[in-house]
Coordinates of N, CA and C and ligand atoms in Angstrom, one line a residue:
M192 N 8.0 -6.6 109.2 CA 7.4 -6.0 108.5 C 8.1 -3.9 108.6
S193 N 7.4 -3.5 107.2 CA 7.9 -1.9 107.6 C 7.4 -1.5 108.1
K194 N 6.9 -0.3 109.0 CA 5.7 0.6 109.4 C 5.3 1.6 109.0
I195 N 4.8 2.7 109.2 CA 4.0 3.6 108.5 C 4.0 4.4 110.3
I196 N 4.8 5.4 110.9 CA 4.1 5.7 112.2 C 3.7 7.1 111.6
V197 N 2.6 7.6 111.8 CA 1.5 8.2 112.6 C 2.1 8.9 113.8
L198 N 2.1 10.2 113.5 CA 2.3 10.8 115.0 C 1.4 12.1 114.7
M199 N 0.7 12.2 116.3 CA -0.8 12.6 115.9 C -0.5 13.7 117.1
G200 N -1.0 14.7 116.7 CA -1.1 15.2 118.1 C -1.7 17.2 118.2
A201 N -2.0 17.7 119.0 CA -2.8 19.1 119.0 C -1.5 20.1 117.9
P202 N -1.6 21.2 117.5 CA -0.6 22.3 117.5 C 0.4 22.3 118.6
G203 N 1.3 22.0 117.8 CA 2.8 22.2 119.0 C 2.2 20.9 120.2
A204 N 2.1 20.0 119.7 CA 2.7 18.7 120.9 C 3.5 18.5 120.4
G205 N 4.0 19.0 120.0 CA 6.2 18.0 119.3 C 6.2 17.1 118.3
K206 N 5.3 16.9 117.4 CA 5.2 16.2 116.4 C 6.6 16.6 115.3
G207 N 7.0 17.8 114.7 CA 7.6 18.1 113.9 C 9.6 17.7 115.2
T208 N 9.3 18.1 116.5 CA 10.3 18.0 116.8 C 11.3 16.4 117.0
Q209 N 10.0 15.3 117.5 CA 10.1 14.0 117.5 C 10.6 13.9 116.4
A210 N 9.8 14.0 115.1 CA 9.7 13.4 114.3 C 11.4 13.5 113.6
R211 N 12.3 14.9 113.7 CA 13.3 15.4 113.4 C 14.5 14.4 114.0
L212 N 13.8 13.9 115.1 CA 15.0 13.3 115.9 C 14.9 11.8 115.4
L213 N 13.8 11.3 115.3 CA 13.8 10.0 114.3 C 14.1 9.7 112.7
Q214 N 14.4 11.0 112.3 CA 14.8 10.8 110.9 C 16.4 11.0 111.2
E215 N 17.0 12.0 112.2 CA 18.2 11.9 112.4 C 19.2 11.1 112.8
R216 N 18.3 9.9 113.9 CA 18.9 8.8 114.5 C 18.6 7.5 114.4
L217 N 17.6 7.7 113.3 CA 17.5 6.4 113.2 C 17.3 6.2 111.8
G218 N 17.5 7.6 110.8 CA 17.1 7.6 109.4 C 15.7 6.8 108.8
L219 N 14.2 7.2 109.9 CA 13.7 7.1 109.1 C 13.1 8.8 107.8
P220 N 12.7 8.4 107.4 CA 12.4 9.4 106.2 C 11.6 10.5 107.4
H221 N 11.3 11.6 107.4 CA 9.9 12.3 107.9 C 9.0 14.1 107.0
I222 N 8.1 13.3 106.9 CA 7.3 13.6 105.7 C 6.3 14.6 106.9
S223 N 6.3 16.1 106.7 CA 5.6 16.9 107.4 C 4.2 17.3 106.0
T224 N 3.5 17.2 106.6 CA 2.3 18.1 105.3 C 2.6 19.0 105.9
G225 N 2.3 19.4 107.2 CA 2.4 21.3 107.0 C 3.7 21.5 106.3
D226 N 5.1 21.5 106.3 CA 6.4 21.6 106.0 C 5.9 21.8 104.6
I227 N 5.7 20.8 103.7 CA 5.7 20.7 102.7 C 4.9 21.9 102.2
L228 N 3.4 21.8 102.6 CA 2.3 22.9 102.3 C 2.9 24.4 102.1
R229 N 4.1 24.7 103.5 CA 4.6 25.7 103.7 C 5.5 26.4 102.5
A230 N 6.1 25.6 102.3 CA 6.8 25.0 100.9 C 6.4 26.3 99.6
L231 N 5.5 25.0 99.4 CA 4.8 25.2 98.5 C 4.0 26.8 98.3
A232 N 3.5 27.4 99.2 CA 3.0 28.4 99.4 C 3.7 29.7 99.9
T233 N 5.1 29.2 99.1 CA 5.9 30.9 98.4 C 5.7 30.6 96.8
E234 N 5.4 29.6 96.6 CA 5.4 29.7 95.1 C 4.6 30.8 94.9
Q235 N 4.2 31.4 93.6 CA 4.0 32.4 92.6 C 2.8 32.1 91.7
T236 N 2.1 31.0 92.8 CA 1.3 30.6 91.3 C -0.3 30.6 92.3
P237 N -1.5 30.3 91.4 CA -2.8 30.7 92.3 C -2.6 29.7 93.6
L238 N -3.0 28.2 93.1 CA -2.6 27.4 94.1 C -2.0 28.0 95.1
A239 N -0.8 27.8 95.3 CA 0.1 28.5 96.1 C -0.6 29.7 97.1
R240 N -1.3 30.6 96.1 CA -2.2 31.4 97.2 C -3.2 31.2 98.5
E241 N -3.6 30.2 97.4 CA -5.0 29.7 98.0 C -4.4 28.8 98.7
V242 N -3.5 27.8 99.6 CA -2.7 27.2 100.2 C -2.2 28.4 101.4
K243 N -1.5 29.8 100.9 CA -0.9 30.4 102.0 C -2.4 31.1 103.1
A244 N -3.2 31.2 102.0 CA -4.4 31.6 102.7 C -5.1 31.0 104.1
V245 N -5.4 29.6 103.4 CA -6.1 28.8 104.1 C -5.3 28.1 105.7
Q246 N -4.0 27.7 105.8 CA -2.6 27.7 106.3 C -3.1 28.4 107.0
S247 N -2.6 29.9 106.8 CA -2.4 30.8 107.4 C -3.9 31.3 109.0
A248 N -5.2 30.9 108.1 CA -5.9 31.1 108.9 C -6.3 29.7 109.7
G249 N -5.4 28.8 110.2 CA -5.7 27.6 110.7 C -6.7 26.3 110.2
G250 N -7.3 26.7 109.0 CA -8.6 26.0 108.3 C -7.2 24.8 107.5
L251 N -7.8 23.6 107.5 CA -7.6 22.8 106.3 C -7.3 22.5 105.2
I252 N -6.2 22.5 104.4 CA -5.9 22.4 103.0 C -6.8 20.9 102.0
S253 N -7.4 21.0 101.4 CA -8.6 19.9 100.6 C -8.0 18.7 100.3
D254 N -8.7 17.4 101.0 CA -8.0 16.5 101.0 C -7.3 16.3 99.7
D255 N -8.0 16.3 98.7 CA -7.2 16.0 97.7 C -6.0 16.6 97.0
L256 N -5.8 17.5 97.5 CA -4.3 18.0 97.3 C -3.4 17.5 98.5
V257 N -3.8 17.3 99.6 CA -2.5 16.9 100.3 C -2.5 15.3 100.1
I258 N -3.5 14.4 99.7 CA -3.1 13.4 99.4 C -2.4 13.3 98.0
R259 N -2.3 13.7 97.4 CA -1.5 13.9 96.4 C -0.4 14.2 96.6
I260 N -0.2 15.2 97.4 CA 1.2 15.1 97.8 C 1.6 13.7 99.3
V261 N 1.1 13.2 99.7 CA 1.6 12.1 100.1 C 1.9 11.1 99.4
S262 N 0.6 10.5 98.6 CA 1.5 9.6 97.9 C 2.4 9.0 97.0
E263 N 2.7 10.8 96.7 CA 4.1 11.1 95.9 C 5.5 10.8 96.3
R264 N 4.8 11.5 97.6 CA 6.0 11.3 98.6 C 6.6 10.5 98.5
T265 N 5.7 9.3 99.5 CA 6.0 7.9 100.1 C 6.7 7.3 98.5
R266 N 6.3 7.5 97.6 CA 6.8 6.5 96.4 C 8.0 6.7 96.2
R267 N 8.8 7.6 96.9 CA 9.7 8.1 96.7 C 10.9 6.5 97.1
P268 N 11.9 5.9 97.2 CA 12.9 4.8 97.0 C 13.2 5.5 99.2
D269 N 13.4 6.3 99.8 CA 13.4 6.4 100.8 C 12.4 5.9 101.8
C270 N 11.4 5.6 101.1 CA 10.6 5.5 102.3 C 10.3 4.2 102.1
L271 N 10.8 3.2 101.2 CA 10.8 1.4 101.2 C 10.7 0.6 103.0
G272 N 11.7 1.5 103.3 CA 11.7 1.0 104.7 C 10.9 1.6 106.1
G273 N 10.2 2.2 105.5 CA 9.0 3.2 106.2 C 9.3 4.3 106.7
Y274 N 8.1 5.0 107.4 CA 8.5 6.5 107.5 C 7.6 6.9 109.0
V275 N 8.3 8.2 108.7 CA 7.1 8.6 109.9 C 6.1 9.7 108.8
L276 N 5.0 10.3 109.2 CA 3.8 10.8 108.8 C 4.0 12.0 110.2
D277 N 3.8 13.3 109.6 CA 4.0 14.5 110.9 C 2.5 15.5 110.1
G278 N 1.8 15.1 111.2 CA 0.4 16.2 110.4 C -0.4 15.4 109.3
F279 N -0.2 14.5 109.1 CA -1.2 13.1 108.4 C -1.3 11.8 108.8
P280 N -2.7 11.1 109.3 CA -3.9 11.9 108.1 C -4.3 12.6 109.0
R281 N -5.6 14.0 108.9 CA -5.8 14.6 109.8 C -7.7 14.9 109.6
T282 N -8.0 14.2 108.1 CA -9.8 13.9 108.4 C -9.5 12.1 108.1
T283 N -11.2 11.8 108.5 CA -11.5 11.0 108.0 C -10.9 9.7 106.5
V284 N -11.2 10.9 105.4 CA -11.3 10.8 104.3 C -9.3 10.6 104.3
Q285 N -8.7 11.3 104.7 CA -7.5 11.2 104.6 C -6.7 9.8 105.4
A286 N -7.6 9.2 106.3 CA -7.0 8.1 107.2 C -7.3 6.7 106.2
A287 N -9.0 6.9 105.3 CA -9.0 5.7 104.3 C -8.2 5.5 103.4
M288 N -7.7 6.6 102.8 CA -6.3 6.9 101.6 C -5.4 6.0 102.4
L289 N -4.9 6.4 103.4 CA -3.8 5.7 104.5 C -3.7 4.1 104.1
E290 N -4.8 4.2 104.7 CA -4.9 2.5 104.8 C -4.5 1.8 103.3
T291 N -5.3 2.2 102.1 CA -4.6 2.2 101.2 C -3.5 2.1 100.8
L292 N -3.1 3.1 101.0 CA -1.8 3.2 100.9 C -0.9 2.4 101.0
G293 N -1.0 2.1 102.5 CA -0.5 1.4 103.6 C -0.1 0.1 102.7
R294 N -1.7 -0.6 102.5 CA -1.2 -2.1 101.6 C -0.7 -2.1 100.2
E295 N -1.2 -1.0 99.9 CA -0.2 -1.3 98.8 C 1.4 -1.2 99.1
Q296 N 2.0 -0.6 99.8 CA 3.0 -0.1 100.2 C 3.8 -1.6 101.0
G297 N 3.0 -2.0 101.4 CA 3.7 -3.4 102.4 C 4.2 -3.0 103.6
H298 N 3.2 -2.1 104.0 CA 3.5 -1.0 105.5 C 2.9 -1.8 106.4
T299 N 3.0 -1.9 107.8 CA 1.9 -1.3 108.9 C 1.7 -0.2 109.3
I300 N 0.6 0.2 109.9 CA 0.4 1.9 110.4 C 0.4 1.9 112.0
Q301 N 1.2 2.1 112.8 CA 1.3 2.2 113.5 C 1.1 3.8 114.6
A302 N -0.2 4.2 114.9 CA -0.6 5.9 115.5 C 0.3 5.7 117.0
V303 N 0.6 7.4 117.0 CA 1.3 7.7 118.7 C 0.4 9.1 118.4
V304 N -0.2 8.9 119.3 CA -0.5 10.7 119.4 C 0.3 10.8 121.1
I305 N 1.0 12.2 120.9 CA 1.5 13.1 122.1 C 0.8 13.4 122.7
D306 N 0.5 13.6 124.1 CA -0.8 14.0 124.4 C 0.0 15.2 125.7
V307 N -0.7 16.5 125.1 CA -0.3 17.3 125.6 C -1.3 18.7 126.1
P308 N -1.7 19.3 127.4 CA -3.2 19.8 127.8 C -2.9 21.0 126.6
A309 N -4.1 22.0 126.7 CA -4.5 22.3 126.0 C -3.5 24.1 125.9
E310 N -3.3 24.2 127.5 CA -3.1 25.9 128.2 C -1.8 25.8 127.7
V311 N -1.1 24.3 127.9 CA 0.6 24.1 127.6 C 0.9 24.5 125.9
L312 N -0.1 23.9 125.0 CA 0.2 24.7 124.1 C 0.0 25.7 123.1
Q313 N -0.6 26.9 124.2 CA -0.7 28.1 124.2 C 0.8 29.1 124.3
R314 N 1.6 28.2 124.7 CA 2.7 28.3 125.6 C 3.7 28.3 124.4
R315 N 3.7 26.6 124.1 CA 4.7 25.6 123.2 C 4.8 26.5 121.6
T316 N 3.2 27.4 121.2 CA 2.7 28.0 119.8 C 3.4 29.1 120.0
A317 N 3.3 30.1 121.0 CA 4.1 31.5 121.3 C 5.2 31.7 121.2
G318 N 6.3 30.6 122.2 CA 7.2 30.7 122.3 C 7.9 29.9 121.0
R319 N 7.4 29.4 120.3 CA 8.0 28.9 118.7 C 8.6 29.6 118.4
R320 N 10.2 29.3 117.6 CA 10.7 29.8 116.6 C 11.5 28.5 115.7
S321 N 11.4 29.1 114.4 CA 12.1 27.9 113.5 C 13.4 28.9 112.4
C322 N 14.4 27.9 112.3 CA 15.2 28.5 111.4 C 14.5 28.1 110.0
P323 N 14.7 29.2 109.1 CA 14.8 29.4 107.6 C 15.1 28.4 106.8
V324 N 16.2 28.1 106.8 CA 17.0 27.6 106.5 C 17.5 25.8 107.1
C325 N 17.1 25.8 108.1 CA 17.2 24.1 108.4 C 16.5 23.3 108.9
G326 N 14.8 24.6 109.1 CA 14.5 23.8 109.7 C 14.1 23.9 111.2
E327 N 15.4 23.5 112.0 CA 15.1 23.5 113.2 C 14.3 24.2 114.1
I328 N 14.2 23.5 115.0 CA 12.6 24.3 116.2 C 13.0 24.5 117.3
Y329 N 12.4 25.7 117.7 CA 13.4 26.6 118.9 C 12.0 26.8 120.0
N330 N 12.2 26.9 121.0 CA 11.4 27.6 122.0 C 11.8 28.8 123.0
I331 N 11.3 29.9 122.7 CA 12.0 30.9 123.5 C 12.3 31.2 124.5
Y332 N 11.1 29.4 125.2 CA 11.0 29.6 126.5 C 11.0 27.7 126.9
F333 N 11.2 27.4 126.3 CA 11.4 25.6 126.5 C 13.0 25.4 125.9
K334 N 13.3 25.6 124.8 CA 14.4 25.4 124.1 C 15.2 26.3 123.6
P335 N 15.5 27.4 124.1 CA 16.4 28.5 123.5 C 17.1 28.6 122.6
P336 N 17.9 29.5 121.6 CA 18.9 29.6 120.9 C 19.7 29.6 121.9
K337 N 21.3 29.5 121.6 CA 21.8 29.9 121.7 C 22.2 31.6 122.4
V338 N 21.9 31.6 120.5 CA 22.1 33.7 120.9 C 20.6 33.8 120.4
D339 N 19.9 34.8 121.2 CA 18.7 35.5 120.8 C 18.4 35.4 119.6
E340 N 17.0 34.9 119.0 CA 16.5 35.1 117.4 C 17.7 34.4 116.4
L341 N 18.5 33.6 116.4 CA 19.6 33.5 115.8 C 19.6 31.7 115.8
C342 N 20.1 31.2 114.7 CA 19.7 29.6 114.7 C 21.3 28.9 114.9
D343 N 20.6 28.0 116.1 CA 22.9 27.3 117.0 C 23.2 27.1 115.5
L344 N 22.5 26.8 114.2 CA 23.3 25.8 113.9 C 23.7 26.7 112.2
H345 N 23.1 28.2 112.8 CA 23.5 29.2 111.1 C 23.1 30.3 111.6
P346 N 24.3 30.7 112.5 CA 24.4 31.7 113.1 C 24.0 33.2 112.7
D347 N 24.4 33.2 111.0 CA 23.8 34.7 110.9 C 22.6 34.4 110.0
V348 N 21.5 33.4 110.6 CA 19.9 33.2 110.0 C 19.0 33.5 111.1
A349 N 18.3 35.0 110.9 CA 17.5 35.3 111.7 C 16.3 34.0 112.4
L350 N 15.6 34.0 113.2 CA 14.8 32.8 112.7 C 13.4 33.1 113.1
V351 N 12.7 32.3 112.7 CA 11.3 32.9 111.8 C 10.1 32.1 113.2
R352 N 8.9 33.0 112.7 CA 7.7 32.8 113.8 C 6.9 32.8 112.6
R353 N 6.0 31.0 112.9 CA 4.8 31.2 111.8 C 3.9 32.1 111.9
T354 N 3.0 32.0 110.5 CA 2.0 33.1 110.2 C 1.1 32.6 111.6
D355 N 0.7 31.1 111.5 CA -0.2 31.0 112.2 C -0.5 30.4 113.3
D356 N 0.7 30.5 114.2 CA 1.4 30.5 115.8 C 0.6 32.1 116.6
Q357 N 0.2 32.9 115.8 CA -0.6 34.2 116.8 C -1.7 33.1 117.9
A358 N -1.9 33.9 118.7 CA -3.0 32.6 119.9 C -4.3 33.2 119.1
D359 N -4.6 34.0 118.1 CA -5.9 33.8 117.8 C -6.3 32.4 116.8
K360 N -4.8 32.6 115.6 CA -4.9 31.3 115.0 C -5.0 30.2 115.4
V361 N -4.1 30.0 116.5 CA -4.0 28.6 117.0 C -4.7 28.1 118.1
L362 N -6.2 28.8 118.7 CA -7.5 28.6 118.6 C -8.2 27.9 117.7
V363 N -7.8 28.7 116.7 CA -8.9 28.1 115.5 C -8.4 26.2 114.7
R364 N -7.0 26.7 115.1 CA -6.1 25.2 114.6 C -6.8 23.5 115.9
L365 N -6.5 24.7 117.0 CA -7.6 23.8 118.3 C -8.0 23.5 118.1
A366 N -9.4 24.3 117.4 CA -11.2 23.9 117.1 C -10.7 23.6 116.2
T367 N -9.9 22.9 115.0 CA -10.4 22.0 113.6 C -9.4 20.6 114.4
Y368 N -8.6 21.3 115.3 CA -8.2 19.3 115.6 C -8.8 18.8 116.0
E369 N -9.8 19.4 116.9 CA -11.2 18.6 117.6 C -12.1 18.3 117.1
R370 N -12.6 19.0 116.1 CA -13.7 18.3 115.3 C -12.5 17.7 114.0
E371 N -12.1 17.4 113.5 CA -11.4 16.5 112.6 C -11.2 15.5 112.7
T372 N -9.6 15.8 113.4 CA -8.8 15.4 113.5 C -9.4 14.5 114.5
R373 N -9.2 14.8 116.3 CA -9.3 13.8 117.2 C -10.2 12.4 117.0
P374 N -11.0 12.5 116.3 CA -12.0 11.2 115.9 C -11.3 10.4 115.1
L375 N -9.9 10.9 114.8 CA -9.2 9.6 114.5 C -8.3 9.0 115.2
L376 N -8.3 9.4 116.7 CA -7.6 8.2 117.6 C -8.8 7.6 117.9
D377 N -9.8 7.6 118.1 CA -10.9 6.5 118.3 C -10.5 5.5 117.1
Y378 N -10.7 5.8 116.1 CA -10.3 5.1 115.1 C -8.9 4.1 115.1
Y379 N -7.8 4.6 115.6 CA -6.7 3.9 115.5 C -7.0 2.7 117.0
E380 N -6.9 3.6 117.9 CA -7.7 2.7 119.2 C -8.3 1.5 119.2
A381 N -9.2 1.5 118.0 CA -10.8 0.3 118.0 C -9.5 -0.5 117.2
S382 N -8.3 -0.3 116.7 CA -8.5 -1.5 115.9 C -6.6 -1.6 116.0
H383 N -6.6 -0.6 117.8 CA -5.4 -1.3 118.6 C -4.4 -1.1 117.5
R384 N -3.8 0.4 116.9 CA -2.9 0.9 117.2 C -2.6 1.9 117.0
L385 N -2.8 2.3 118.4 CA -2.7 3.4 118.8 C -1.9 3.5 119.8
A386 N -1.1 4.3 120.2 CA -0.2 4.1 121.4 C 0.0 5.7 122.0
R387 N 0.5 6.0 123.4 CA -0.1 7.3 123.9 C 1.3 7.5 124.3
V388 N 2.1 8.6 124.0 CA 3.3 9.3 124.7 C 3.1 10.5 125.5
D389 N 3.1 11.0 126.7 CA 3.1 11.9 127.7 C 4.0 13.3 126.8
G390 N 3.1 13.7 126.4 CA 3.9 15.2 125.9 C 4.2 16.2 126.5
L391 N 4.6 16.1 128.5 CA 4.8 17.1 128.9 C 6.1 16.4 129.3
A392 N 6.8 15.1 129.2 CA 7.9 14.9 129.6 C 9.1 15.8 128.1
D393 N 10.5 15.2 129.0 CA 11.0 15.5 128.3 C 11.6 15.2 126.8
T394 N 12.4 15.9 125.9 CA 12.1 15.2 124.7 C 13.0 14.2 124.3
E395 N 13.6 14.6 125.2 CA 14.5 12.8 125.2 C 14.0 11.9 125.6
E396 N 12.9 12.5 126.8 CA 12.2 11.1 127.6 C 10.6 10.4 126.7
I397 N 10.5 11.2 125.5 CA 9.5 11.1 124.8 C 10.0 10.3 123.2
Y398 N 11.1 10.8 123.4 CA 12.3 10.4 122.0 C 12.4 8.5 122.3
N399 N 12.8 8.7 123.6 CA 13.0 7.4 124.1 C 11.6 6.8 124.2
K400 N 10.7 6.8 124.2 CA 9.3 5.8 124.6 C 9.1 5.6 123.0
L401 N 9.3 6.9 122.0 CA 8.8 6.6 120.6 C 9.6 5.5 119.8
R402 N 10.9 5.7 120.2 CA 11.9 4.6 119.8 C 11.6 3.3 120.2
S403 N 10.9 3.3 121.6 CA 10.3 1.7 122.0 C 9.1 1.1 121.4
I404 N 8.6 2.5 120.9 CA 7.7 1.7 120.0 C 7.2 1.6 119.0
I405 N 8.3 2.0 118.2 CA 8.8 1.8 116.4 C 9.8 0.7 116.3
T406 N 10.3 0.0 117.3 CA 11.1 -0.9 117.4 C 10.5 -2.2 117.9
G407 N 9.8 -1.9 118.4 CA 8.4 -3.3 119.0 C 9.1 -3.5 120.1
E408 N 9.7 -2.9 121.1 CA 10.5 -3.2 122.5 C 9.2 -3.1 123.6
I409 N 7.7 -2.6 123.1 CA 6.8 -2.2 124.3 C 6.2 -2.2 123.0
Ligands
AP5_752 P1 1.2 21.6 111.1 O1 2.8 22.0 110.7 O2 1.6 20.2 111.2 O3 0.8 21.5 112.2 P2 0.4 21.0 113.6 O4 -0.8 19.9 113.3 O5 -0.6 22.0 113.5 O6 1.5 21.1 114.1 P3 3.1 22.3 115.0 O7 3.8 22.1 113.7 O8 2.0 23.3 114.8 O9 3.1 21.1 116.2 P4 4.0 20.2 115.8 O10 3.2 19.3 116.8 O11 4.7 20.0 115.0 O12 5.2 21.1 117.3 P5 7.0 21.5 117.0 O13 7.9 19.8 117.5 O14 6.7 22.1 116.6 O15 0.0 21.9 109.8 C1 -0.4 23.4 109.8 C2 -1.2 23.7 109.1 O16 -1.1 23.0 107.2 C3 -2.6 23.3 109.1 O17 -3.1 24.0 110.1 C4 -3.0 23.2 107.5 O18 -3.8 24.7 107.4 C5 -2.3 22.1 107.0 N1 -1.9 20.8 106.9 C6 -1.3 20.7 107.0 N2 -1.3 18.9 107.0 C7 -2.7 18.7 106.8 C8 -3.5 17.5 106.5 N3 -3.1 16.4 105.8 N4 -4.5 18.2 105.8 C9 -5.0 19.1 105.7 N5 -4.0 20.6 105.7 C10 -2.9 20.3 106.3 O19 6.9 21.7 118.8 C11 6.0 23.0 119.1 C12 7.4 24.0 120.3 O20 6.9 23.0 121.1 C13 8.3 23.6 119.7 O21 9.2 25.4 119.8 C14 9.1 23.3 120.2 O22 10.7 23.7 120.7 C15 8.2 23.1 121.4 N6 8.5 21.2 122.1 C16 8.0 20.8 121.5 N7 8.6 19.4 122.3 C17 8.7 19.7 123.4 C18 9.0 19.4 125.0 N8 8.7 18.1 125.5 N9 9.2 20.1 126.0 C19 8.7 21.5 125.7 N10 8.6 22.5 124.7 C20 8.6 21.5 123.6
MG753 MG1 4.7 20.4 113.3

């Protein structure tokens, strides 16, 4: 049976980095609600302005909107064989919706949390840069680009920093995660659908562990 992989973890844990590898190497669609909302926020509409304000402040977008985005995106044919959710669900309402969606689509749910201590998350988010063209994720401390502030794949493109990666916003996002999202770990654990990976390991080691979990080798 095909799977929905729910990648969980605090801001900066490495969800996006791993989901991009899973997409590239296993062909599993990577669905990041954060990325979809950031793209939406660039439009010139009242909704876009609202999304931008909430996202930049480190709060959560309404369940209604996020649920609509996920159900529309996962209805596309590329998701028939399963997919990776990065940053969804984040609330108990979203988790309940995902149960229904999984049943309707005929997928089982496997959650995986990437564990990283809070003090490391601050440095990961402070050092993160990404390419506005391809979305490649870098880090000035842990994964620097070949040339400072330029994308390796698009050398004429300057890397950008997310507005919610300022230290004060990261504190808000961490608090939001603890309050709204961490309880979902117990929820998946109680139904034996939670695996844990050590997020301090290097990227390849984490990827290998995730791949084994997804393919059912462990
Ligand atoms: P979102 O974009 O999902 O942000 P997040 O959950 O805070 O997570 P991040 O993207 O910051 O971190 P990541 O785990 O992807 O880490 P990354 O791989 O980049 O959400 C943003 C906002 O959108 C939310 O605050 C909210 O407003 C809204 N939103 C999104 N989903 C929502 C929902 N479902 N409901 C309501 N609102 C929602 O890695 C971080 C850095 O570390 C990088 O620089 C990377 O190079 C580096 N790194 C990664 N792995 C390693 C490693 N193993 N060793 C060393 N460095 C590493
Ligand atoms: Mg991310």
